[in-house]
Coordinates of C-alpha atoms in Angstrom, one line a residue:
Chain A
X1 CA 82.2 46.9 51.6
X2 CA 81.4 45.4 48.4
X3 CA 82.3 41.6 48.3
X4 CA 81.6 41.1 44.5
X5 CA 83.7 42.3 41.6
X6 CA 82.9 46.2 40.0
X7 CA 80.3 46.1 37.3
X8 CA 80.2 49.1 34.4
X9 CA 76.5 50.2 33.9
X10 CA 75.6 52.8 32.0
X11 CA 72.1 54.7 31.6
X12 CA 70.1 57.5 30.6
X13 CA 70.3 59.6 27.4
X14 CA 73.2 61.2 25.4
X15 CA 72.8 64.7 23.6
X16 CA 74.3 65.8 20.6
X17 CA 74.4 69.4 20.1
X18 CA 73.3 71.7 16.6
X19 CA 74.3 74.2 18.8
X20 CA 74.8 75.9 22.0
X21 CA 71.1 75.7 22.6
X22 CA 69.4 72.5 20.5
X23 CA 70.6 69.0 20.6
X24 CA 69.0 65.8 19.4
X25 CA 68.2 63.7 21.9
X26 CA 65.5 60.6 23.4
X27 CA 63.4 60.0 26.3
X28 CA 65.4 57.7 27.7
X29 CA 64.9 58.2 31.7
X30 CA 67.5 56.4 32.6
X31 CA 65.0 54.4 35.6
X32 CA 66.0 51.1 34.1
X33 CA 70.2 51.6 34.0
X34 CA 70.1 53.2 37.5
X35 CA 67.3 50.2 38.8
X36 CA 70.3 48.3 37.8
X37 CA 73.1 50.1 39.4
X38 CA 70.7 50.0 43.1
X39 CA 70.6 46.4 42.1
X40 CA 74.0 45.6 41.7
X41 CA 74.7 47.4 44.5
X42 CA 72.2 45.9 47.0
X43 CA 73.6 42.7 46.0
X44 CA 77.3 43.5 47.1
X45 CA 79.1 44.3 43.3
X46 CA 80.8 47.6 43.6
X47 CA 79.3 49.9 40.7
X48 CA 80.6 52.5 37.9
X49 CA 77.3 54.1 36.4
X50 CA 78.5 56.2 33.6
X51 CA 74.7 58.0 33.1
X52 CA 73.6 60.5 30.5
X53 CA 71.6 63.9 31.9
X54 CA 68.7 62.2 34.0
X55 CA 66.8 63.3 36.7
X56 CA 67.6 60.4 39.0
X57 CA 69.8 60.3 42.5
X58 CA 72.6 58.1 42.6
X59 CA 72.2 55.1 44.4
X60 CA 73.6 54.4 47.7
X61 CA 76.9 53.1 47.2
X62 CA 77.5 53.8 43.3
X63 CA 80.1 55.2 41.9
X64 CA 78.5 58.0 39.1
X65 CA 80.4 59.8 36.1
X66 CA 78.3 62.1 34.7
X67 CA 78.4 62.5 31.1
X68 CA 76.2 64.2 28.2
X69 CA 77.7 63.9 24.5
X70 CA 78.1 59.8 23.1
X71 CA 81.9 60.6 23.2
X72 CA 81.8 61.7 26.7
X73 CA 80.1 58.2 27.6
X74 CA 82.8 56.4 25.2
X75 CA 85.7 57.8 27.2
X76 CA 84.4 57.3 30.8
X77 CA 83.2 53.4 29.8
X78 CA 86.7 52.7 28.1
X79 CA 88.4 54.0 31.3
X80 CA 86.2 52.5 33.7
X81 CA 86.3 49.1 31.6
X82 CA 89.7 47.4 33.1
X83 CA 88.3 47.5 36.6
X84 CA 85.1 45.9 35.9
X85 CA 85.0 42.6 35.4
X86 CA 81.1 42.8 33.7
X87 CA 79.5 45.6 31.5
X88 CA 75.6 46.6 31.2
X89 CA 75.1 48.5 28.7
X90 CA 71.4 50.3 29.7
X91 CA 72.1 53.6 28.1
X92 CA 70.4 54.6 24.9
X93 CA 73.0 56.7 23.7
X94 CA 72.8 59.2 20.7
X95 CA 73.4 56.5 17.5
X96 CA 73.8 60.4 15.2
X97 CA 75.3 63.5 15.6
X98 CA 75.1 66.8 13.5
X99 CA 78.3 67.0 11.3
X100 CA 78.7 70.3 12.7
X101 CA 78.5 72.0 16.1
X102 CA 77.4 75.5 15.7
X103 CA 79.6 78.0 18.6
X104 CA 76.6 80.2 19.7
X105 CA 72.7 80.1 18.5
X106 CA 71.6 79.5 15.2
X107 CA 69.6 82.1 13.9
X108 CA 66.7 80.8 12.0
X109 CA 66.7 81.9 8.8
X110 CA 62.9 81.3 7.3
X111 CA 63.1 78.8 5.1
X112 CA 64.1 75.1 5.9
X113 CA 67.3 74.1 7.2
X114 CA 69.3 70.5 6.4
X115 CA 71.2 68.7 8.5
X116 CA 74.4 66.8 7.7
X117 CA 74.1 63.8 10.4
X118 CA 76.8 61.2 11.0
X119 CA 77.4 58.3 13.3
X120 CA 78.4 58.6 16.5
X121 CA 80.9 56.5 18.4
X122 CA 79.5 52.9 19.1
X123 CA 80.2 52.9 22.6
X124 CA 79.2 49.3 23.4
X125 CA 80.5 47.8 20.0
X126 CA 84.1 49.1 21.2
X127 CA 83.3 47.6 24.8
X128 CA 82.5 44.4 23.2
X129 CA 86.0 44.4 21.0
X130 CA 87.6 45.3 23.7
X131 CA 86.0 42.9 26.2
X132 CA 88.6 40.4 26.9
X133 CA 87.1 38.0 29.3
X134 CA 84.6 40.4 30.6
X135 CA 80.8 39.6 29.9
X136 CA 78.8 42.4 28.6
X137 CA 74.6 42.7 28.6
X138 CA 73.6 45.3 25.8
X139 CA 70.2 46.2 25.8
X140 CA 67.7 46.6 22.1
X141 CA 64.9 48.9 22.1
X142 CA 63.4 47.7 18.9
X143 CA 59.4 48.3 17.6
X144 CA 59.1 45.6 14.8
X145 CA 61.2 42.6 14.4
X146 CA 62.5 42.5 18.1
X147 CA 64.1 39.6 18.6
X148 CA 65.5 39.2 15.0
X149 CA 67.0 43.0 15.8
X150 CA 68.3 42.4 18.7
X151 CA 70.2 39.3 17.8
X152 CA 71.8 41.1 15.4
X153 CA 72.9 43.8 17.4
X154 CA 74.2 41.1 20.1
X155 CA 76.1 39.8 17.7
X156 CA 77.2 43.2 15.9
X157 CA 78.5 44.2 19.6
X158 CA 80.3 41.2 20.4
X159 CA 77.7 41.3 23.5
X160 CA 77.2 38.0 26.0
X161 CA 73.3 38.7 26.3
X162 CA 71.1 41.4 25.1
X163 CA 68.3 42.8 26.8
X164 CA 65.0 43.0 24.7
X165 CA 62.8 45.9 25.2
X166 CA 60.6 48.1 23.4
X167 CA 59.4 51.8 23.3
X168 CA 56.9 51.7 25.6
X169 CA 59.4 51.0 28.2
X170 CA 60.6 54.6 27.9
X171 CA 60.2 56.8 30.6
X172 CA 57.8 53.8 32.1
X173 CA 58.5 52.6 36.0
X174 CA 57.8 49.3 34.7
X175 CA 59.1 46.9 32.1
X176 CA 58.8 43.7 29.9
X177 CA 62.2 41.8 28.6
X178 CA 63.5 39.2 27.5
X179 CA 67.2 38.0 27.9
X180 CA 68.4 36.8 24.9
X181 CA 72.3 34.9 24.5
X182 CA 74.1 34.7 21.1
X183 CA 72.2 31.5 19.6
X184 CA 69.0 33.7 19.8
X185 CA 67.4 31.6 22.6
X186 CA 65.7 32.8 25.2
X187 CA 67.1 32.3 28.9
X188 CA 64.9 34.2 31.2
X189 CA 61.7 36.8 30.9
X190 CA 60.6 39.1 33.1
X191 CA 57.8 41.8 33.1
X192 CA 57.2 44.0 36.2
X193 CA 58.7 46.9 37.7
X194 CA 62.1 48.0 36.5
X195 CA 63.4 47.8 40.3
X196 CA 61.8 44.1 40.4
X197 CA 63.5 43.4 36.8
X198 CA 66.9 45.2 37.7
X199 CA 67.1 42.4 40.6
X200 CA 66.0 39.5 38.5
X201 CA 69.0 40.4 36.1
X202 CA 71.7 40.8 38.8
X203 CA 71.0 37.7 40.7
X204 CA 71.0 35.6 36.9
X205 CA 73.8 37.4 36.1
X206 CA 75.1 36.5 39.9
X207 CA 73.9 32.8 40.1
X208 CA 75.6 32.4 36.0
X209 CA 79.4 34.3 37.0
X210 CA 79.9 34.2 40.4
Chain B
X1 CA 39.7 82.2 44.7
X2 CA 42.1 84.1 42.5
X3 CA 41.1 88.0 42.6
X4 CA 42.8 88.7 40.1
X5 CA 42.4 87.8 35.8
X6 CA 43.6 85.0 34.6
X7 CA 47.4 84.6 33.3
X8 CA 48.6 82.2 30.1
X9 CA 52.2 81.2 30.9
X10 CA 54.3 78.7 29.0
X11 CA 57.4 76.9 30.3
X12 CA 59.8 74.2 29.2
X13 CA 61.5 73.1 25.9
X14 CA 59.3 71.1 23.1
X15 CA 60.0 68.0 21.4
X16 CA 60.2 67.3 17.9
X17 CA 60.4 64.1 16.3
X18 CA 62.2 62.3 13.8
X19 CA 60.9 58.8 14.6
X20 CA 59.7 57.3 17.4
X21 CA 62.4 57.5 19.8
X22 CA 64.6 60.5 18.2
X23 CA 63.9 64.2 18.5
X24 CA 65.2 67.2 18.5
X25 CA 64.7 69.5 22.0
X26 CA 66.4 72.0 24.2
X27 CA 67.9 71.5 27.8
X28 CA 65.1 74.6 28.5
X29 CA 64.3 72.9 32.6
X30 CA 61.2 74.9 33.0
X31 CA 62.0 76.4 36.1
X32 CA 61.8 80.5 34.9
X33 CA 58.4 79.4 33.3
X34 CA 57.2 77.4 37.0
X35 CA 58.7 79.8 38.9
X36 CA 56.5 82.8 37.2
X37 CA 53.3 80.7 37.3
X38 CA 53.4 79.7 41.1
X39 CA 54.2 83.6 41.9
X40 CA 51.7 84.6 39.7
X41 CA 49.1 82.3 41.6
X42 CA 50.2 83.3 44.8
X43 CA 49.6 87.2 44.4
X44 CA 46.3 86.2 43.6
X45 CA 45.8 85.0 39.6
X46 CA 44.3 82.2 38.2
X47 CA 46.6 80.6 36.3
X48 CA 46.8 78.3 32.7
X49 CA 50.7 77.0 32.6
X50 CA 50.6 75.0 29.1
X51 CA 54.2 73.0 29.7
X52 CA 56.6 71.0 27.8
X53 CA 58.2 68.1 29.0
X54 CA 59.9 68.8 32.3
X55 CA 60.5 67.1 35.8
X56 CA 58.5 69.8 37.8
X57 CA 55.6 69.4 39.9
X58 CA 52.6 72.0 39.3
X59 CA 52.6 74.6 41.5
X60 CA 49.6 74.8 43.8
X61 CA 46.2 76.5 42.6
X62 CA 47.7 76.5 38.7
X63 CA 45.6 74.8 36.1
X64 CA 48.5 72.8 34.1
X65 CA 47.7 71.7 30.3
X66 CA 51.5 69.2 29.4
X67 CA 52.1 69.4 25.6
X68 CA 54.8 67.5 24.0
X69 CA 55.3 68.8 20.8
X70 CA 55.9 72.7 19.2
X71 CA 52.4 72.0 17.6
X72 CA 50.5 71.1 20.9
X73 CA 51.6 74.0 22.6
X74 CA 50.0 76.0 19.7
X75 CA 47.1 74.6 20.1
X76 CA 47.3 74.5 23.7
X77 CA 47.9 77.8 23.9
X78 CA 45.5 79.3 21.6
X79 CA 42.8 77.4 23.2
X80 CA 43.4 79.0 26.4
X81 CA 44.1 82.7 25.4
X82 CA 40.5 83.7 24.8
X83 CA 39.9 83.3 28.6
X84 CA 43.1 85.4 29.6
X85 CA 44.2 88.8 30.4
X86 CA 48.0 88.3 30.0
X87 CA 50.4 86.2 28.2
X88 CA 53.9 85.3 29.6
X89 CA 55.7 82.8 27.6
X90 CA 58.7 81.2 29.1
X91 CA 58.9 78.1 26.9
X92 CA 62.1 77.5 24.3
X93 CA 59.9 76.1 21.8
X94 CA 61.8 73.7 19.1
X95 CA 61.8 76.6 16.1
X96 CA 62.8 73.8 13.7
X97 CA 61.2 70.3 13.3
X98 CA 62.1 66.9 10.8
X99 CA 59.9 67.4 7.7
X100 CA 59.4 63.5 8.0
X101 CA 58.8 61.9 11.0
X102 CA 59.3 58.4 10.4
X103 CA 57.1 55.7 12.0
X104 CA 59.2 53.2 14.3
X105 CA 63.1 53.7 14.7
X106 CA 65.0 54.3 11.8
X107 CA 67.6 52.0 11.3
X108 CA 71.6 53.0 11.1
X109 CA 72.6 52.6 7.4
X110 CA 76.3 52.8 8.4
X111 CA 76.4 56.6 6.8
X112 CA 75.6 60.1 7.4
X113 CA 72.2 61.1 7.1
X114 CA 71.0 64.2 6.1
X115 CA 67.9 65.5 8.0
X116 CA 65.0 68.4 6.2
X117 CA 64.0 70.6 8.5
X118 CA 61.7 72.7 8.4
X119 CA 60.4 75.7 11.0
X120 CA 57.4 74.6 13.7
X121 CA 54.4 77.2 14.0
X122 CA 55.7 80.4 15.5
X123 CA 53.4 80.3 19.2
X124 CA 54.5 83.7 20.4
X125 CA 53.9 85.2 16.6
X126 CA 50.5 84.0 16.4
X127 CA 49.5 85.0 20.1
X128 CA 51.1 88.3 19.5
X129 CA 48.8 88.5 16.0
X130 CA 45.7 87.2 18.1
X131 CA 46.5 89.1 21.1
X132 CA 44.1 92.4 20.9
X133 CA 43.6 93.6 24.4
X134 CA 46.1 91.5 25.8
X135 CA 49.2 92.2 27.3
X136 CA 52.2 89.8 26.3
X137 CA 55.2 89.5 27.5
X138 CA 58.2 86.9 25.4
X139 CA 61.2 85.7 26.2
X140 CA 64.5 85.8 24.4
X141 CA 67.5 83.6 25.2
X142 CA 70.7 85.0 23.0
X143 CA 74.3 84.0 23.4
X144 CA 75.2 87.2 21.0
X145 CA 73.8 90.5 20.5
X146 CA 71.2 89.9 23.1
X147 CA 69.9 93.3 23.4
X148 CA 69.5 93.8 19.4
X149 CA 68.4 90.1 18.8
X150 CA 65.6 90.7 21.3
X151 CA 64.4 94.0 20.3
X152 CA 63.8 92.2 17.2
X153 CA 61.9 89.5 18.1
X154 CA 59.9 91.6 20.4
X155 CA 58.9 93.5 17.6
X156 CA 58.6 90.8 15.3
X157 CA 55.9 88.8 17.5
X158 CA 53.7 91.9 18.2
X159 CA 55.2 91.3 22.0
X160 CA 54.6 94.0 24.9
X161 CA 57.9 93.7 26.7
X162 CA 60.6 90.8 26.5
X163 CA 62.7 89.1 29.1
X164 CA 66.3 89.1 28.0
X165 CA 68.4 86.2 29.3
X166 CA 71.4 84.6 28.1
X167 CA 72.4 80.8 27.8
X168 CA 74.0 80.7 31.1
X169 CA 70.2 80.7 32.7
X170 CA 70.0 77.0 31.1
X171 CA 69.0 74.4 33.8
X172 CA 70.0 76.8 36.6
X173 CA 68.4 77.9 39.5
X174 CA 69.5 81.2 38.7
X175 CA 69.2 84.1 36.3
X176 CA 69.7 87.5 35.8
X177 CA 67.5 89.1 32.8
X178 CA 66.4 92.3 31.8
X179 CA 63.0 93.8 31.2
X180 CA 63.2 95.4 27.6
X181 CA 59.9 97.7 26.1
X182 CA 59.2 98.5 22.4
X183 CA 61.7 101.2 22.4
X184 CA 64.2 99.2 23.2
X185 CA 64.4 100.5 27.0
X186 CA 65.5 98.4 30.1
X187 CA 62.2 98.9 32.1
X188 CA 63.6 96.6 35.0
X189 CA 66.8 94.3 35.6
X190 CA 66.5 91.5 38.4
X191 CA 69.7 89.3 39.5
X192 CA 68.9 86.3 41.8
X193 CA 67.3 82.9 42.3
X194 CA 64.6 82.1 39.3
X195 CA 61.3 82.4 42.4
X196 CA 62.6 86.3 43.4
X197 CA 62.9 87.4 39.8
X198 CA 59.7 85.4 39.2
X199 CA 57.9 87.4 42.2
X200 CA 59.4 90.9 41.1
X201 CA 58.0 90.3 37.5
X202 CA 54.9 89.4 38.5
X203 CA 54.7 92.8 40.9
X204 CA 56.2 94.4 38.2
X205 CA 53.2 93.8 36.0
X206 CA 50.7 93.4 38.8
X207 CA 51.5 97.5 39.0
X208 CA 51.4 97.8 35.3
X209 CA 48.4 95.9 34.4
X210 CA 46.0 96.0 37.6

């Protein structure tokens, strides 16, 4: 049995459907979020991993809600949110949508074709308004101006500490971040395998709340 | 050894990109398109399966060539035709792609965006132009119409025959497709697991063909 408090983690993708059969999507594996989850796990936390469509298993002893649309992830993190007394946020979740989703297939019509994109929800910028005393993680996958990007978007979230990556972390079994809290500082680096930086991160974030 | 000629068979969705981590794609698993090339090597072809992105290992004695993008299954493809006898092409290529794609990760502006797309390079088309001796068979996936919609395309890319399936075959295991000729007649119809309709299409145009 679990002697720690539940964590929310969330991983993987999100889709946003055009149609019935094309969606806009990203790479996102989701090996870093559920590294996490095994993680958090392993360490005695009890574990809601809200995950996009991945091609992972579930890790012994989490608790998964499967979810494929931004909204979808949305409404399983703000109803999994009271129990959990901490939030990492590793999904990389759809930021657009198409305006419109199309009931059937779109037929191609031979000329080009636009696109009416608008934001999705902001799933871990609701989290962090409606955090309370909860501490929440947020991760940035940025390729130029990391760390000034990622401070931002800490701050834009109303996030604790943010996770700096970058793109060639995608789909990779290993990793290279750096934890970053709200003054911009950096409190801990890690590079290695995502099931070696997954552990790093829960026993800080162990060692810092528990 | 193979006894038999050598088969070009494509499977999985393509990706195309509107920056680096965005793209556009298809939940298209790849398992009609794997399923087809490891019966086709086991009664006796060799095999070229040019593939998408998908989590599938290669079936044993098939010669793999992984392509990302709508354009590098073109090329893919019509680098390996010359040296085969038969084309089945399984894959759910992207048909449209960004006009732009934009170097790094575009930033949210806090708006809707509005997205030029523009149609990839038609693969099955231009085999189907290229084809001469060959055989080829394509693949339609239609949610409405199915029959009509496929005759069409069949006849549009200069195909042989043309497997009709319907949305539902989407990620499963399962499928249940019909075999459609020039004329619009059902040669065949198979109901069952993906590997059996694999095996009885692969018989069907090991009788046909050999």
């Amino acid at each position: 049995m679990p002697d720690l408090p539940r964590l929310l983690i969330t991983a993987g993708p999100t889709r946003e459907y055009l149609d019935d059969v094309r969606y806009l999507s990203n790479a996102s594996s989701g090996k870093m979020g559920y590294a996490i989850a095994e993680a958090a796990a392993k360490a005695g936390y009890a574990v809601t991993l809200v995950s996009g469509p991945v091609d992972l298993t579930c890790p012994t002893g989490v608790d998964r809600v499967d979810v494929e649309t931004t909204a979808e992830m949305r409404k399983a993190c703000m109803g999994a949110l009271t129990s959990c007394e901490g939030v990492i946020a590793a999904a990389a979740v759809c930021d657009y949508r198409p305006a419109t989703r199309i009931i059937g297939k779109l037929a191609k019509t031979g000329g080009p074709m636009t696109v009416e994109m608008i934001e999705t929800d902001d799933v871990l910028a609701e989290i962090g308004r409606c955090k309370e005393a909860r501490w929440v993680v947020g991760f940035a996958l940025e390729a130029e101006n990391a760390r000034e990007r990622a401070l931002q978007k800490l701050r834009a979230k109303n996030c604790d500490w943010i996770v700096v990556n970058d793109p060639t972390a995608i789909g990779s079994d290993s990793n290279s971040v750096e934890l970053m809290d709200p003054a911009g500082a950096i409190a801990a680096e890690w590079t290695g395998p995502k099931s070696a930086i997954a552990a790093s991160l829960i026993d800080w974030l162990h060692s810092r709340y528990d």
